[in-house]
mmCIF file of C-alpha atoms in Angstrom:
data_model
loop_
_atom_site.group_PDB
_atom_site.id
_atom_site.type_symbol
_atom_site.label_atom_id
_atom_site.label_comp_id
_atom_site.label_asym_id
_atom_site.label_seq_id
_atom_site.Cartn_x
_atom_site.Cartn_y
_atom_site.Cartn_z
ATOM 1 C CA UNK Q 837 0.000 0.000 0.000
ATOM 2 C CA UNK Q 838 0.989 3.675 -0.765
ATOM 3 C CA UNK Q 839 0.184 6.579 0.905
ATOM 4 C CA UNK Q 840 -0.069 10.087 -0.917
ATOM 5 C CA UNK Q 841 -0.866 13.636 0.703
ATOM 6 C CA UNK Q 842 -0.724 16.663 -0.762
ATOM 7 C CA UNK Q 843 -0.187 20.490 0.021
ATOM 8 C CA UNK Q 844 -0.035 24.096 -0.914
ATOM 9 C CA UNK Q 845 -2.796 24.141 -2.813
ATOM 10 C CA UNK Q 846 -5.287 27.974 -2.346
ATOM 11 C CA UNK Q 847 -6.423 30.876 -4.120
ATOM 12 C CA UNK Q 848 -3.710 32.979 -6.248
ATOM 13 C CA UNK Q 849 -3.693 36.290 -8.106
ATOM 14 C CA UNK Q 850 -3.645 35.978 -12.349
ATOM 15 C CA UNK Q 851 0.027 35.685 -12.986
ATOM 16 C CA UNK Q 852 1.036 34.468 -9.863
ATOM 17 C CA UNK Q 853 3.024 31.121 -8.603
ATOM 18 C CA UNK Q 854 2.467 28.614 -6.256
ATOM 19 C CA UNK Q 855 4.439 25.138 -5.260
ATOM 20 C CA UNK Q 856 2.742 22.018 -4.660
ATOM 21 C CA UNK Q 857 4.117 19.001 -2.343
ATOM 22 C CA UNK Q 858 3.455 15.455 -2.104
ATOM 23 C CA UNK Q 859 4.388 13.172 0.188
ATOM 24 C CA UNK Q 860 4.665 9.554 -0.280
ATOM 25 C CA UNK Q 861 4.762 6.615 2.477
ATOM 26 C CA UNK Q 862 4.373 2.944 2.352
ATOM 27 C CA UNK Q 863 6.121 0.852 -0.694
ATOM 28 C CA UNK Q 864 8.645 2.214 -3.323
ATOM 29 C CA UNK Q 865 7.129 3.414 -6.710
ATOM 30 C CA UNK Q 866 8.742 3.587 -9.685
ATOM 31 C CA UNK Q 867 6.887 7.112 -10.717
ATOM 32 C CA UNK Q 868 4.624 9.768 -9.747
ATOM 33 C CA UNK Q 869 2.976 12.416 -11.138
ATOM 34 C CA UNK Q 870 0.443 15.134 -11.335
ATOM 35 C CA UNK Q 871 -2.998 15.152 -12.949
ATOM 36 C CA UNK Q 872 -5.976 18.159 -12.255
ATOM 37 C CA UNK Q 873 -9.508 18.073 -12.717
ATOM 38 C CA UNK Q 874 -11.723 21.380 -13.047
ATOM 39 C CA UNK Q 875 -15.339 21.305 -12.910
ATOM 40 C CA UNK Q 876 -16.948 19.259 -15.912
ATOM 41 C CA UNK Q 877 -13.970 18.590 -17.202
ATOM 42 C CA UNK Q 878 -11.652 15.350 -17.611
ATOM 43 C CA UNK Q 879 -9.104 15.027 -15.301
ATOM 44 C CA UNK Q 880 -5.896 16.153 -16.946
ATOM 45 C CA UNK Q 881 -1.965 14.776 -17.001
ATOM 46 C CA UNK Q 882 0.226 17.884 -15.686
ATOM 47 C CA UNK Q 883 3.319 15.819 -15.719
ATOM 48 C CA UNK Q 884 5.708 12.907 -14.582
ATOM 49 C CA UNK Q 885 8.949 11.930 -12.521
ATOM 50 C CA UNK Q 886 10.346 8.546 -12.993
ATOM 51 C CA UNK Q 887 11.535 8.170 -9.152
ATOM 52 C CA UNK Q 888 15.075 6.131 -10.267
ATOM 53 C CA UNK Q 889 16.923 7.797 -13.524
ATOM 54 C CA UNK Q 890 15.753 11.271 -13.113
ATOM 55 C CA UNK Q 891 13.808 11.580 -15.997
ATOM 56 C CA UNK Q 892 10.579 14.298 -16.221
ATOM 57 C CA UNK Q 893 8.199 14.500 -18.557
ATOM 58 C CA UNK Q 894 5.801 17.722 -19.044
ATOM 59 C CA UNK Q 895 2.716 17.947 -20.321
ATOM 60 C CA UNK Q 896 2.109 20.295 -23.377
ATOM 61 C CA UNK Q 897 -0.227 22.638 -21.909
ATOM 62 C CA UNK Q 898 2.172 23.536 -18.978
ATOM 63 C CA UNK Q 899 5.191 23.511 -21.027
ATOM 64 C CA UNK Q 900 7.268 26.806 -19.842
ATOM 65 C CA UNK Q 901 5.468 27.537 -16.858
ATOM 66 C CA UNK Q 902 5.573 24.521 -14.525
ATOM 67 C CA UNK Q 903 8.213 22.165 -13.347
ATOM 68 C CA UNK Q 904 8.120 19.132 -11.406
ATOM 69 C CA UNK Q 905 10.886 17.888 -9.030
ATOM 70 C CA UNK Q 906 11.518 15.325 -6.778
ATOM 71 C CA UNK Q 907 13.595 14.707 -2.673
ATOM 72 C CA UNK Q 908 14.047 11.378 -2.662
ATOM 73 C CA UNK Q 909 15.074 11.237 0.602
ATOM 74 C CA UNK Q 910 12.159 13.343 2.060
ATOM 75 C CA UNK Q 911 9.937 10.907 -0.290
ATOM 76 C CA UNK Q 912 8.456 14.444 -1.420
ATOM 77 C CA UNK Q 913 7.184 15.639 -5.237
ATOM 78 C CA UNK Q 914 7.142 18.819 -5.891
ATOM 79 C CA UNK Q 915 5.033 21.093 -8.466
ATOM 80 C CA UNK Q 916 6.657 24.576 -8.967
ATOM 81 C CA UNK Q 917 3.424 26.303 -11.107
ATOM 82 C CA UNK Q 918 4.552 29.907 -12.304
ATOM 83 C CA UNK Q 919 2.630 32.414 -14.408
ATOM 84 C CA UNK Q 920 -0.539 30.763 -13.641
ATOM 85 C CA UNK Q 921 -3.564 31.704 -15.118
ATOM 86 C CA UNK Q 922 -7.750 31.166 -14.486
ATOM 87 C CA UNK Q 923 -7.367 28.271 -16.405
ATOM 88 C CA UNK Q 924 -5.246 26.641 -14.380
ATOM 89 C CA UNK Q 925 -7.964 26.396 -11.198
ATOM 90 C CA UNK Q 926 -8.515 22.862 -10.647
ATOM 91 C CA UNK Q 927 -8.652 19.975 -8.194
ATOM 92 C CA UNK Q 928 -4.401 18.646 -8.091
ATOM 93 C CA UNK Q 929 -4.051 15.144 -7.638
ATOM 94 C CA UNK Q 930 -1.012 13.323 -7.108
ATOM 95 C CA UNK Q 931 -0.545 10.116 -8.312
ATOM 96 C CA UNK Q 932 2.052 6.904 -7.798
ATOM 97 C CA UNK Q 933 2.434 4.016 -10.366
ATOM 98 C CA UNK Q 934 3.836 0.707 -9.126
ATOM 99 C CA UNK Q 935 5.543 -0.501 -11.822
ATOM 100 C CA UNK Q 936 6.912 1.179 -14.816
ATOM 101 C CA UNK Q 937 4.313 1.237 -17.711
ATOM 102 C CA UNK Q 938 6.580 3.287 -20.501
ATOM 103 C CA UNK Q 939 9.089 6.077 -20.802
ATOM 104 C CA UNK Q 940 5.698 8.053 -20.131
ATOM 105 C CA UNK Q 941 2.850 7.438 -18.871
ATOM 106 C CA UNK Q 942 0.004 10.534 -19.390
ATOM 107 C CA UNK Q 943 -3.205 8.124 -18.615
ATOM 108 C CA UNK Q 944 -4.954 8.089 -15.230
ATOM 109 C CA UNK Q 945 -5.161 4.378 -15.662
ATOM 110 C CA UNK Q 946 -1.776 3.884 -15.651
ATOM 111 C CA UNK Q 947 -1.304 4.851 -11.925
ATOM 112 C CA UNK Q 948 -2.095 2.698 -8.799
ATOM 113 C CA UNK Q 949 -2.011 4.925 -6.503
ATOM 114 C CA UNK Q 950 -3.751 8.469 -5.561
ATOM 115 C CA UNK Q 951 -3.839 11.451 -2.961
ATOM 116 C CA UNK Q 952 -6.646 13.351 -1.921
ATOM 117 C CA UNK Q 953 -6.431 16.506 -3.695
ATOM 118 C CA UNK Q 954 -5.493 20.022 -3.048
ATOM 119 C CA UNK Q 955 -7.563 22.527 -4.559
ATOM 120 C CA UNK Q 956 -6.147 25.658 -6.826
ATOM 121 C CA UNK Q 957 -8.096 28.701 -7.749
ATOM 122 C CA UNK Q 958 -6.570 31.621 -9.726
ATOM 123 C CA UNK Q 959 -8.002 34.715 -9.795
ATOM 124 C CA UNK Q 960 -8.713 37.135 -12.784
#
């Protein structure tokens, strides 16, 4: 079993940044990632960390303005979101996959593993 919480989600000014955390307990993983969900919409790949190798992948729509990062010894992810935008209000989820699926993996299905959320809003 794996454990995911996340924090530093809350309500931001157009233009603004914010940093997300997650913190993982319970079994390795071999990746993790971020996905969001606004209202009525489908929930959304942000982007990946493979947790051995180092490798990120970003998805297109956040290209520029976010980064992800990873403390392996504090078992932590990170989301550094920059210039952020209404658009970008939505539920963040992070996510853990047991077992390495690809060199990315962008599908919800693909992940074991999920946190509770931590909600973003960004302001006009």
């Amino acid at each position: 079993q794996v454990q995911l919480v996340e924090f530093g989600g809350g309500l931001v000014q157009a233009g603004g940044s914010l940093r997300l955390s997650c913190t993982a307990s319970g079994r390795t993983v071999y990746s993790m990632a971020w996905f969001r969900q606004a209202p009525g919409k489908e929930r959304e790949f942000v982007a990946m960390s493979r947790w051995v190798g180092g490798y990120t992948y970003v998805g297109d729509s956040v290209k520029g303005r976010f980064t992800i990062s990873r403390d392996s010894a504090k078992n932590t992810l990170y989301l550094q979101m920059n210039s952020l935008n209404p658009a970008d209000t939505a539920v963040y989820y992070c996510a853990a996959q047991s077992q390495v699926s690809g060199a990315i993996a962008t599908r919800s299905s693909e992940y074991d593993y999920w946190g509770q959320g931590t909600q973003v809003t960004v302001s006009s």
